[in-house]
Amino acid sequence: ATRTKSVDVERADSGIGQMPARKWRNRASETLSSLQAWEAHRPCTDCGERDLPVETDVQNCNQRRADLCEKCRKRRTERKESVLEFVNTEASYGEDLRIIKEEFYLPMQAAGLLSQEQLLGIFSNIQELIDLNENFLEILQEEIDQAFDQGDDDLMTVCIGEIFLEFVNMLPAFQTYCLQQSSSVNMLNVLEKEKELLRIFLNVSQNDNTALRRMNLRSFLMAPLQRVTKYPLLLSRIIKATTEYHPDHGSLREAKSRIESHLEHINMKTKQEGNTWTLRSFRQDSKKKREVINIEMRETALKTVGWLREETRFVMEGSLQLAQPPDGQWVKKGSKTLKFQNMQVLLLVNMKRVSESSLESAEPGPVKDAVLVLIRDKNNGKFHLLREPLRLSNCIVSTDPDCDDTFELIEIRREAFVFRDSDRARTHHWFRQIRRYSRELGSWKKRRNALPNIMISTPHTRP
């Protein structure tokens, strides 16, 4: 009796009787049901929609992949297939390139069937394409392996667009090969008629060499052309399966635009050279036309400075207004007294490569040189240089508070130029970039206590 009484007292002191306890259990049950309902209808992690199917089986619910709706689950599967297709087809393309070298080029060279000049005429820059493919494929495969190691079975962390833009230098290499394709095939046809041993070698290789899959040399020589035209299609498929919130979405679109612009540029070059064949045509718009013009200007600039493509980086490019002041009084009178003309300007930087091996990726090193290339607007379908490139190591760049919409570049002991952009903020950006390399490379810094304005004897000097 005593125990019962003490229990009763204890229960009374706790403040929870039968009715409150029942209400608490009901509320807890309602809360649990609400949480289960929210868990079943939580928003999709990809699109944010709440159309997830209700899972009654606990095991199926736990296995639901990253809380995805059916549409996004299907999209991820399509994206994974597209990414793997991109990498696998790149590997197949690389295998065809190695067949060209190991089954045709090297045996023909070792047997003396063709001279080195003839081999170069037929196989063009095939070694450059092989090196680029090996490096590109190595990075792609590393990204795939890393994603799987980290448990990313959908390959959502693999950014094909970013990797493609890092290897954008392979596009000019494709262009070189494509523009020589017509002459390469013609040379091969002529030599095959003239040289019986060459004809026998090609026939035996096609029929007896199992590595060739009964394909002739001409079919393999078409591999780079087929590959470069397939890039936009593969990238389009990845873009279609990639949500706009994915970090690689913008890079994918930029990569697709760059390759399409290069294809249009190749077609334009083939027409100029009188060839009848063209690569797959794409819809032209203002952005692609602008990019084609940029490609042509870069080629003109590279030929002018004579640098290697893999050691050159284009820092800035675009249209600027240029004037050459006759004296130093224009600062007091203002820039309105100057006569400006439109000019295409490219800022190029020559980088030292850390590794000289063609099989290793060329990492950017210290800056060796920097130039400013001035190109007149197109005349008669061609670009023309205004003058020889301005080497920034011999230039002083400055601004004046009274003319903050312009900046001045003075070539030591030679000429002075005033630049401006239609947009003032972009003018300042041009000034900061050019001044940076002028200060880094300036030879005037080697003189003890020397200042830029001391070294220049022109009357229009500004500090």
Short mmCIF file of C-alpha atoms in Angstrom, two decimals:
data_model
loop_
_atom_site.label_atom_id
_atom_site.label_comp_id
_atom_site.label_asym_id
_atom_site.label_seq_id
_atom_site.Cartn_x
_atom_site.Cartn_y
_atom_site.Cartn_z
CA ALA A 1 0.00 0.00 0.00
CA THR A 2 2.82 2.32 0.84
CA ARG A 3 4.52 1.64 -2.46
CA THR A 4 1.33 2.29 -4.39
CA LYS A 5 0.81 5.51 -2.57
CA SER A 6 4.36 6.68 -3.27
CA VAL A 7 3.93 5.88 -6.92
CA ASP A 8 0.71 7.85 -7.01
CA VAL A 9 2.45 10.81 -5.44
CA GLU A 10 5.30 10.53 -7.88
CA ARG A 11 2.96 10.48 -10.85
CA ALA A 12 1.04 13.43 -9.46
CA ASP A 13 4.26 15.39 -9.00
CA SER A 14 5.40 14.69 -12.58
CA GLY A 15 2.53 16.75 -13.97
CA ILE A 16 1.63 14.24 -16.72
CA GLY A 17 -1.57 12.38 -16.27
CA GLN A 18 -3.40 9.97 -18.55
CA MET A 19 -5.06 12.64 -20.71
CA PRO A 20 -1.93 14.77 -21.25
CA ALA A 21 0.09 11.64 -22.00
CA ARG A 22 -2.46 10.52 -24.58
CA LYS A 23 -2.41 13.97 -26.22
CA TRP A 24 1.40 13.92 -26.28
CA ARG A 25 1.45 10.52 -27.94
CA ASN A 26 -1.06 11.73 -30.55
CA ARG A 27 0.99 14.84 -31.25
CA ALA A 28 4.18 12.81 -31.55
CA SER A 29 2.42 10.44 -33.95
CA GLU A 30 1.18 13.38 -36.04
CA THR A 31 4.67 14.88 -36.12
CA LEU A 32 6.17 11.58 -37.22
CA SER A 33 3.56 11.27 -39.98
CA SER A 34 4.30 14.83 -41.08
CA LEU A 35 8.05 14.15 -41.21
CA GLN A 36 7.47 10.97 -43.18
CA ALA A 37 5.21 12.85 -45.60
CA TRP A 38 7.84 15.58 -46.04
CA GLU A 39 10.53 12.95 -46.50
CA ALA A 40 8.46 11.31 -49.20
CA HIS A 41 7.79 14.62 -50.99
CA ARG A 42 11.00 16.53 -50.37
CA PRO A 43 12.13 18.67 -53.34
CA CYS A 44 14.38 17.18 -56.01
CA THR A 45 18.00 18.16 -55.44
CA ASP A 46 18.49 18.93 -59.14
CA CYS A 47 15.35 20.78 -60.23
CA GLY A 48 13.65 21.64 -56.91
CA GLU A 49 10.31 20.15 -57.90
CA ARG A 50 8.21 18.01 -55.51
CA ASP A 51 7.00 15.31 -57.86
CA LEU A 52 8.98 12.50 -56.24
CA PRO A 53 7.05 9.20 -56.10
CA VAL A 54 5.96 8.07 -52.62
CA GLU A 55 8.06 5.10 -51.51
CA THR A 56 6.23 2.70 -49.18
CA ASP A 57 9.10 0.27 -48.96
CA VAL A 58 11.73 1.55 -46.50
CA GLN A 59 14.54 -0.19 -48.37
CA ASN A 60 13.52 1.38 -51.69
CA CYS A 61 13.25 4.74 -49.96
CA ASN A 62 16.78 4.43 -48.64
CA GLN A 63 18.04 3.41 -52.07
CA ARG A 64 16.43 6.38 -53.78
CA ARG A 65 19.31 8.09 -55.55
CA ALA A 66 20.09 11.48 -54.01
CA ASP A 67 16.40 12.44 -53.71
CA LEU A 68 15.92 12.89 -57.45
CA CYS A 69 12.69 13.12 -59.35
CA GLU A 70 12.15 10.70 -62.20
CA LYS A 71 12.95 13.34 -64.82
CA CYS A 72 16.26 14.33 -63.22
CA ARG A 73 17.18 10.71 -62.56
CA LYS A 74 16.77 10.02 -66.27
CA ARG A 75 18.71 13.17 -67.14
CA ARG A 76 21.63 12.13 -64.95
CA THR A 77 21.72 8.76 -66.63
CA GLU A 78 21.75 10.43 -70.07
CA ARG A 79 24.51 12.80 -68.96
CA LYS A 80 26.66 9.96 -67.68
CA GLU A 81 26.22 8.08 -70.96
CA SER A 82 27.08 11.24 -72.93
CA VAL A 83 30.23 11.90 -70.89
CA LEU A 84 31.40 8.30 -71.26
CA GLU A 85 30.66 8.43 -74.99
CA PHE A 86 32.80 11.58 -75.29
CA VAL A 87 35.74 9.92 -73.50
CA ASN A 88 35.41 6.54 -75.24
CA THR A 89 35.19 8.06 -78.73
CA GLU A 90 38.22 10.23 -77.92
CA ALA A 91 40.11 7.04 -77.02
CA SER A 92 39.01 5.38 -80.29
CA TYR A 93 40.10 8.43 -82.25
CA GLY A 94 43.50 8.30 -80.52
CA GLU A 95 43.84 4.64 -81.46
CA ASP A 96 43.28 5.51 -85.14
CA LEU A 97 45.95 8.20 -84.90
CA ARG A 98 48.43 5.69 -83.48
CA ILE A 99 47.58 3.26 -86.30
CA ILE A 100 48.38 5.99 -88.83
CA LYS A 101 51.78 6.50 -87.24
CA GLU A 102 52.76 2.93 -86.32
CA GLU A 103 51.24 0.98 -89.23
CA PHE A 104 51.81 3.44 -92.06
CA TYR A 105 54.13 6.35 -91.31
CA LEU A 106 56.95 4.54 -89.49
CA PRO A 107 57.05 1.45 -91.81
CA MET A 108 57.05 3.66 -94.90
CA GLN A 109 59.80 5.79 -93.39
CA ALA A 110 61.91 2.76 -92.35
CA ALA A 111 61.56 1.09 -95.78
CA GLY A 112 62.40 4.30 -97.60
CA LEU A 113 59.21 4.16 -99.67
CA LEU A 114 58.84 7.94 -99.48
CA SER A 115 61.11 10.87 -98.75
CA GLN A 116 60.71 12.91 -95.58
CA GLU A 117 59.17 15.74 -97.57
CA GLN A 118 56.63 13.39 -99.13
CA LEU A 119 55.79 11.87 -95.74
CA LEU A 120 55.23 15.34 -94.34
CA GLY A 121 53.01 16.21 -97.29
CA ILE A 122 50.78 13.16 -96.73
CA PHE A 123 50.69 12.92 -92.93
CA SER A 124 50.90 16.67 -92.21
CA ASN A 125 51.01 17.44 -88.45
CA ILE A 126 49.81 14.00 -87.34
CA GLN A 127 52.39 13.90 -84.50
CA GLU A 128 50.99 17.14 -83.04
CA LEU A 129 47.48 15.68 -83.08
CA ILE A 130 48.75 12.51 -81.35
CA ASP A 131 50.41 14.50 -78.57
CA LEU A 132 47.30 16.63 -78.01
CA ASN A 133 45.05 13.57 -77.97
CA GLU A 134 47.23 11.76 -75.43
CA ASN A 135 47.29 14.73 -73.05
CA PHE A 136 43.57 15.46 -73.51
CA LEU A 137 42.58 11.83 -72.98
CA GLU A 138 44.82 11.51 -69.91
CA ILE A 139 43.09 14.42 -68.17
CA LEU A 140 39.64 13.12 -69.14
CA GLN A 141 40.39 9.65 -67.79
CA GLU A 142 41.79 11.07 -64.56
CA GLU A 143 38.57 13.02 -64.01
CA ILE A 144 36.46 9.91 -64.62
CA ASP A 145 38.56 7.75 -62.26
CA GLN A 146 38.54 10.41 -59.55
CA ALA A 147 34.75 10.75 -59.75
CA PHE A 148 34.27 6.99 -59.33
CA ASP A 149 36.78 6.89 -56.46
CA GLN A 150 34.82 9.61 -54.65
CA GLY A 151 31.54 7.74 -55.04
CA ASP A 152 30.21 9.96 -57.83
CA ASP A 153 28.64 7.18 -59.89
CA ASP A 154 26.69 9.70 -62.01
CA LEU A 155 29.91 11.60 -62.96
CA MET A 156 28.32 14.90 -61.94
CA THR A 157 31.72 16.26 -60.86
CA VAL A 158 33.26 15.68 -64.30
CA CYS A 159 33.40 19.01 -66.17
CA ILE A 160 33.99 18.24 -69.85
CA GLY A 161 33.49 21.88 -70.87
CA GLU A 162 36.22 23.19 -68.57
CA ILE A 163 38.68 20.51 -69.70
CA PHE A 164 37.90 21.20 -73.37
CA LEU A 165 38.56 24.92 -72.95
CA GLU A 166 41.92 24.14 -71.31
CA PHE A 167 42.90 22.24 -74.49
CA VAL A 168 41.55 24.86 -76.90
CA ASN A 169 45.00 24.94 -78.58
CA MET A 170 44.14 21.66 -80.29
CA LEU A 171 41.64 23.49 -82.51
CA PRO A 172 44.33 25.35 -84.54
CA ALA A 173 46.13 22.00 -84.88
CA PHE A 174 42.96 20.50 -86.37
CA GLN A 175 42.76 23.49 -88.68
CA THR A 176 46.30 22.95 -89.96
CA TYR A 177 45.53 19.30 -90.71
CA CYS A 178 42.17 19.97 -92.36
CA LEU A 179 43.49 22.69 -94.66
CA GLN A 180 46.21 20.30 -95.94
CA GLN A 181 43.87 17.33 -96.34
CA SER A 182 43.02 17.96 -99.99
CA SER A 183 46.66 18.30 -101.06
CA SER A 184 47.62 15.27 -98.93
CA VAL A 185 45.11 12.99 -100.67
CA ASN A 186 46.14 14.27 -104.10
CA MET A 187 49.80 13.63 -103.32
CA LEU A 188 49.01 10.11 -102.09
CA ASN A 189 47.08 9.34 -105.29
CA VAL A 190 49.95 10.53 -107.49
CA LEU A 191 52.63 8.67 -105.53
CA GLU A 192 50.60 5.47 -105.46
CA LYS A 193 50.45 5.50 -109.27
CA GLU A 194 54.15 6.28 -109.64
CA LYS A 195 55.61 3.93 -106.99
CA GLU A 196 54.78 0.26 -107.34
CA LEU A 197 56.31 -0.69 -103.98
CA LEU A 198 54.09 1.85 -102.24
CA ARG A 199 51.01 0.46 -103.96
CA ILE A 200 51.94 -3.11 -102.94
CA PHE A 201 52.57 -2.04 -99.34
CA LEU A 202 49.19 -0.31 -99.06
CA ASN A 203 47.32 -3.29 -100.57
CA VAL A 204 49.03 -5.87 -98.34
CA SER A 205 48.46 -3.71 -95.26
CA GLN A 206 44.74 -3.38 -95.96
CA ASN A 207 44.19 -7.07 -96.63
CA ASP A 208 46.56 -8.77 -94.18
CA ASN A 209 47.01 -6.37 -91.25
CA THR A 210 44.23 -7.15 -88.75
CA ALA A 211 44.84 -3.90 -86.86
CA LEU A 212 43.56 -1.92 -89.85
CA ARG A 213 40.10 -3.56 -89.83
CA ARG A 214 40.27 -3.83 -93.66
CA MET A 215 40.42 -0.03 -93.92
CA ASN A 216 42.83 1.72 -96.27
CA LEU A 217 45.13 4.63 -95.49
CA ARG A 218 42.74 7.23 -96.92
CA SER A 219 40.04 6.18 -94.46
CA PHE A 220 42.38 6.60 -91.51
CA LEU A 221 43.58 9.97 -92.77
CA MET A 222 39.98 11.17 -92.53
CA ALA A 223 39.86 10.47 -88.76
CA PRO A 224 40.88 14.00 -87.62
CA LEU A 225 38.27 15.61 -89.91
CA GLN A 226 35.57 13.30 -88.62
CA ARG A 227 36.59 13.89 -85.02
CA VAL A 228 36.63 17.69 -85.13
CA THR A 229 33.15 17.78 -86.71
CA LYS A 230 31.81 15.41 -84.07
CA TYR A 231 32.79 17.57 -81.10
CA PRO A 232 29.78 19.95 -81.41
CA LEU A 233 27.38 16.99 -81.57
CA LEU A 234 28.87 15.33 -78.49
CA LEU A 235 28.94 18.60 -76.56
CA SER A 236 25.31 19.31 -77.54
CA ARG A 237 24.23 15.99 -76.11
CA ILE A 238 26.02 16.69 -72.81
CA ILE A 239 24.53 20.20 -72.68
CA LYS A 240 21.03 18.82 -73.20
CA ALA A 241 21.46 16.46 -70.23
CA THR A 242 23.12 19.07 -67.97
CA THR A 243 20.96 21.34 -65.82
CA GLU A 244 21.65 25.06 -66.12
CA TYR A 245 22.64 25.17 -62.43
CA HIS A 246 25.54 22.78 -63.03
CA PRO A 247 28.95 24.54 -62.74
CA ASP A 248 30.02 23.18 -66.14
CA HIS A 249 26.95 24.37 -68.06
CA GLY A 250 28.47 27.71 -69.13
CA SER A 251 31.80 26.14 -70.08
CA LEU A 252 30.04 23.50 -72.19
CA ARG A 253 28.23 26.19 -74.18
CA GLU A 254 31.43 28.20 -74.59
CA ALA A 255 33.33 25.11 -75.76
CA LYS A 256 30.62 24.31 -78.30
CA SER A 257 30.66 27.88 -79.59
CA ARG A 258 34.45 27.86 -79.93
CA ILE A 259 34.58 24.64 -81.94
CA GLU A 260 31.74 25.76 -84.22
CA SER A 261 33.54 29.05 -84.88
CA HIS A 262 36.73 27.19 -85.77
CA LEU A 263 34.81 24.96 -88.17
CA GLU A 264 33.33 28.00 -89.88
CA HIS A 265 36.81 29.51 -90.08
CA ILE A 266 38.18 26.32 -91.66
CA ASN A 267 35.39 26.38 -94.25
CA MET A 268 36.15 30.01 -95.03
CA LYS A 269 39.85 29.20 -95.50
CA THR A 270 39.11 26.25 -97.79
CA LYS A 271 36.95 28.46 -100.02
CA GLN A 272 39.70 31.07 -100.18
CA GLU A 273 42.17 28.40 -101.30
CA GLY A 274 39.80 27.20 -104.01
CA ASN A 275 38.93 23.82 -102.49
CA THR A 276 35.48 22.41 -103.16
CA TRP A 277 35.09 20.34 -99.97
CA THR A 278 33.85 21.81 -96.70
CA LEU A 279 33.32 20.56 -93.19
CA ARG A 280 29.90 20.24 -91.63
CA SER A 281 28.19 23.63 -91.78
CA PHE A 282 26.69 25.31 -88.72
CA ARG A 283 24.19 28.11 -88.27
CA GLN A 284 25.99 31.43 -88.28
CA ASP A 285 25.14 34.17 -85.82
CA SER A 286 26.82 37.40 -84.76
CA LYS A 287 28.80 35.76 -81.92
CA LYS A 288 30.22 33.04 -84.17
CA LYS A 289 31.13 35.61 -86.84
CA ARG A 290 32.91 37.66 -84.18
CA GLU A 291 34.82 34.58 -83.02
CA VAL A 292 35.82 33.72 -86.60
CA ILE A 293 37.25 37.22 -86.98
CA ASN A 294 39.14 36.79 -83.70
CA ILE A 295 40.63 33.50 -84.91
CA GLU A 296 41.84 35.16 -88.10
CA MET A 297 43.39 38.05 -86.17
CA ARG A 298 45.17 35.65 -83.82
CA GLU A 299 46.69 33.84 -86.79
CA THR A 300 47.89 37.16 -88.22
CA ALA A 301 49.39 38.13 -84.87
CA LEU A 302 51.15 34.77 -84.42
CA LYS A 303 52.70 34.96 -87.89
CA THR A 304 53.90 38.48 -87.15
CA VAL A 305 55.62 37.78 -83.82
CA GLY A 306 56.83 34.30 -84.85
CA TRP A 307 56.09 32.63 -81.50
CA LEU A 308 55.09 29.01 -80.97
CA ARG A 309 51.35 28.55 -80.53
CA GLU A 310 51.70 26.48 -77.35
CA GLU A 311 53.87 29.19 -75.75
CA THR A 312 51.51 32.06 -76.61
CA ARG A 313 48.64 33.34 -74.51
CA PHE A 314 46.17 35.94 -75.76
CA VAL A 315 45.48 38.11 -72.71
CA MET A 316 43.11 40.63 -74.32
CA GLU A 317 41.78 41.38 -77.77
CA GLY A 318 39.20 43.72 -79.19
CA SER A 319 38.54 47.08 -80.79
CA LEU A 320 40.21 50.23 -79.45
CA GLN A 321 40.39 53.80 -80.66
CA LEU A 322 43.93 55.03 -81.31
CA ALA A 323 45.45 58.48 -81.81
CA GLN A 324 49.02 59.71 -82.21
CA PRO A 325 49.44 63.18 -80.62
CA PRO A 326 51.81 65.49 -82.53
CA ASP A 327 52.99 67.17 -79.31
CA GLY A 328 52.41 67.13 -75.58
CA GLN A 329 49.79 69.88 -75.55
CA TRP A 330 46.88 67.49 -76.03
CA VAL A 331 46.77 66.85 -72.26
CA LYS A 332 45.94 70.51 -71.59
CA LYS A 333 43.52 70.73 -74.49
CA GLY A 334 41.87 67.38 -73.75
CA SER A 335 41.40 64.24 -75.78
CA LYS A 336 38.70 65.89 -77.89
CA THR A 337 41.43 67.58 -79.92
CA LEU A 338 42.85 64.21 -80.98
CA LYS A 339 41.84 62.41 -84.15
CA PHE A 340 41.04 58.79 -83.24
CA GLN A 341 40.77 55.83 -85.58
CA ASN A 342 39.32 52.39 -84.89
CA MET A 343 41.89 49.63 -84.50
CA GLN A 344 41.91 45.93 -83.62
CA VAL A 345 44.34 45.41 -80.73
CA LEU A 346 45.71 42.12 -79.38
CA LEU A 347 47.78 41.74 -76.21
CA LEU A 348 50.00 38.65 -76.55
CA VAL A 349 52.22 37.10 -73.88
CA ASN A 350 55.02 34.63 -74.56
CA MET A 351 55.27 32.09 -71.72
CA LYS A 352 58.22 29.81 -70.93
CA ARG A 353 57.27 26.13 -70.80
CA VAL A 354 58.21 24.23 -67.65
CA SER A 355 58.60 21.00 -69.65
CA GLU A 356 59.97 20.80 -73.17
CA SER A 357 58.71 17.26 -73.78
CA SER A 358 55.85 17.10 -76.28
CA LEU A 359 54.30 14.19 -74.40
CA GLU A 360 53.94 16.19 -71.20
CA SER A 361 51.50 19.02 -70.68
CA ALA A 362 53.17 22.36 -71.21
CA GLU A 363 52.58 24.20 -67.95
CA PRO A 364 52.82 28.00 -68.17
CA GLY A 365 55.96 29.43 -66.68
CA PRO A 366 57.49 32.92 -66.39
CA VAL A 367 56.66 35.57 -68.97
CA LYS A 368 59.40 35.92 -71.60
CA ASP A 369 57.89 38.70 -73.70
CA ALA A 370 54.70 40.68 -74.22
CA VAL A 371 53.63 42.64 -77.28
CA LEU A 372 50.75 44.75 -78.47
CA VAL A 373 49.69 44.01 -82.07
CA LEU A 374 47.80 46.76 -83.89
CA ILE A 375 45.67 45.62 -86.84
CA ARG A 376 43.63 47.83 -89.14
CA ASP A 377 40.02 46.96 -89.79
CA LYS A 378 39.48 44.49 -92.61
CA ASN A 379 40.15 45.80 -96.11
CA ASN A 380 39.54 43.72 -99.24
CA GLY A 381 38.93 40.65 -97.09
CA LYS A 382 42.32 40.76 -95.33
CA PHE A 383 43.78 42.18 -92.15
CA HIS A 384 46.78 44.52 -92.33
CA LEU A 385 49.16 45.55 -89.57
CA LEU A 386 49.40 49.23 -88.69
CA ARG A 387 53.07 48.80 -87.79
CA GLU A 388 55.40 46.26 -86.21
CA PRO A 389 54.26 44.98 -82.79
CA LEU A 390 54.89 47.18 -79.76
CA ARG A 391 57.16 45.35 -77.29
CA LEU A 392 55.98 46.29 -73.84
CA SER A 393 59.47 45.86 -72.40
CA ASN A 394 60.36 49.07 -74.29
CA CYS A 395 57.18 50.99 -73.45
CA ILE A 396 55.93 53.22 -70.66
CA VAL A 397 52.19 53.22 -69.93
CA SER A 398 50.55 56.05 -68.00
CA THR A 399 47.29 57.90 -67.39
CA ASP A 400 46.41 61.48 -66.56
CA PRO A 401 43.74 62.49 -64.00
CA ASP A 402 42.42 65.14 -66.39
CA CYS A 403 41.89 62.56 -69.15
CA ASP A 404 40.72 59.46 -67.31
CA ASP A 405 38.92 58.13 -70.40
CA THR A 406 42.26 57.47 -72.15
CA PHE A 407 45.72 56.09 -71.45
CA GLU A 408 49.03 56.76 -73.13
CA LEU A 409 51.66 54.29 -74.31
CA ILE A 410 55.07 55.71 -75.15
CA GLU A 411 57.64 53.64 -76.99
CA ILE A 412 61.03 54.69 -75.63
CA ARG A 413 62.76 57.14 -77.98
CA ARG A 414 60.16 56.53 -80.66
CA GLU A 415 56.41 57.13 -80.84
CA ALA A 416 53.55 57.86 -78.49
CA PHE A 417 50.03 56.45 -78.75
CA VAL A 418 46.81 57.35 -76.97
CA PHE A 419 44.19 54.61 -76.57
CA ARG A 420 40.60 54.55 -75.43
CA ASP A 421 37.61 52.23 -75.50
CA SER A 422 33.99 53.24 -75.96
CA ASP A 423 33.45 51.90 -72.42
CA ARG A 424 35.46 53.73 -69.75
CA ALA A 425 35.67 50.70 -67.44
CA ARG A 426 37.09 48.60 -70.27
CA THR A 427 39.61 51.35 -71.03
CA HIS A 428 40.86 51.09 -67.44
CA HIS A 429 41.05 47.30 -67.75
CA TRP A 430 43.18 47.58 -70.90
CA PHE A 431 45.43 50.08 -69.11
CA ARG A 432 45.96 47.85 -66.06
CA GLN A 433 46.81 44.78 -68.16
CA ILE A 434 49.25 46.60 -70.45
CA ARG A 435 50.90 48.46 -67.56
CA ARG A 436 51.36 45.18 -65.66
CA TYR A 437 53.50 43.56 -68.37
CA SER A 438 55.28 46.82 -69.14
CA ARG A 439 56.42 47.02 -65.52
CA GLU A 440 57.34 43.31 -65.29
CA LEU A 441 59.43 43.33 -68.46
CA GLY A 442 60.57 46.94 -68.57
CA SER A 443 64.30 47.23 -69.34
CA TRP A 444 64.34 50.67 -67.69
CA LYS A 445 64.08 48.95 -64.28
CA LYS A 446 67.61 47.60 -64.71
CA ARG A 447 69.07 51.10 -64.44
CA ARG A 448 69.91 52.28 -60.93
CA ASN A 449 67.37 54.79 -59.61
CA ALA A 450 65.94 55.20 -63.10
CA LEU A 451 62.38 56.41 -63.60
CA PRO A 452 60.29 56.08 -66.76
CA ASN A 453 60.07 59.83 -67.35
CA ILE A 454 63.87 60.27 -67.06
CA MET A 455 64.59 57.86 -69.89
CA ILE A 456 62.32 59.53 -72.40
CA SER A 457 63.46 62.67 -74.13
CA THR A 458 60.17 63.46 -75.85
CA PRO A 459 58.42 66.71 -74.84
CA HIS A 460 55.06 65.01 -74.18
CA THR A 461 56.30 62.93 -71.25
CA ARG A 462 53.90 62.22 -68.41
CA PRO A 463 54.88 60.45 -65.16
#
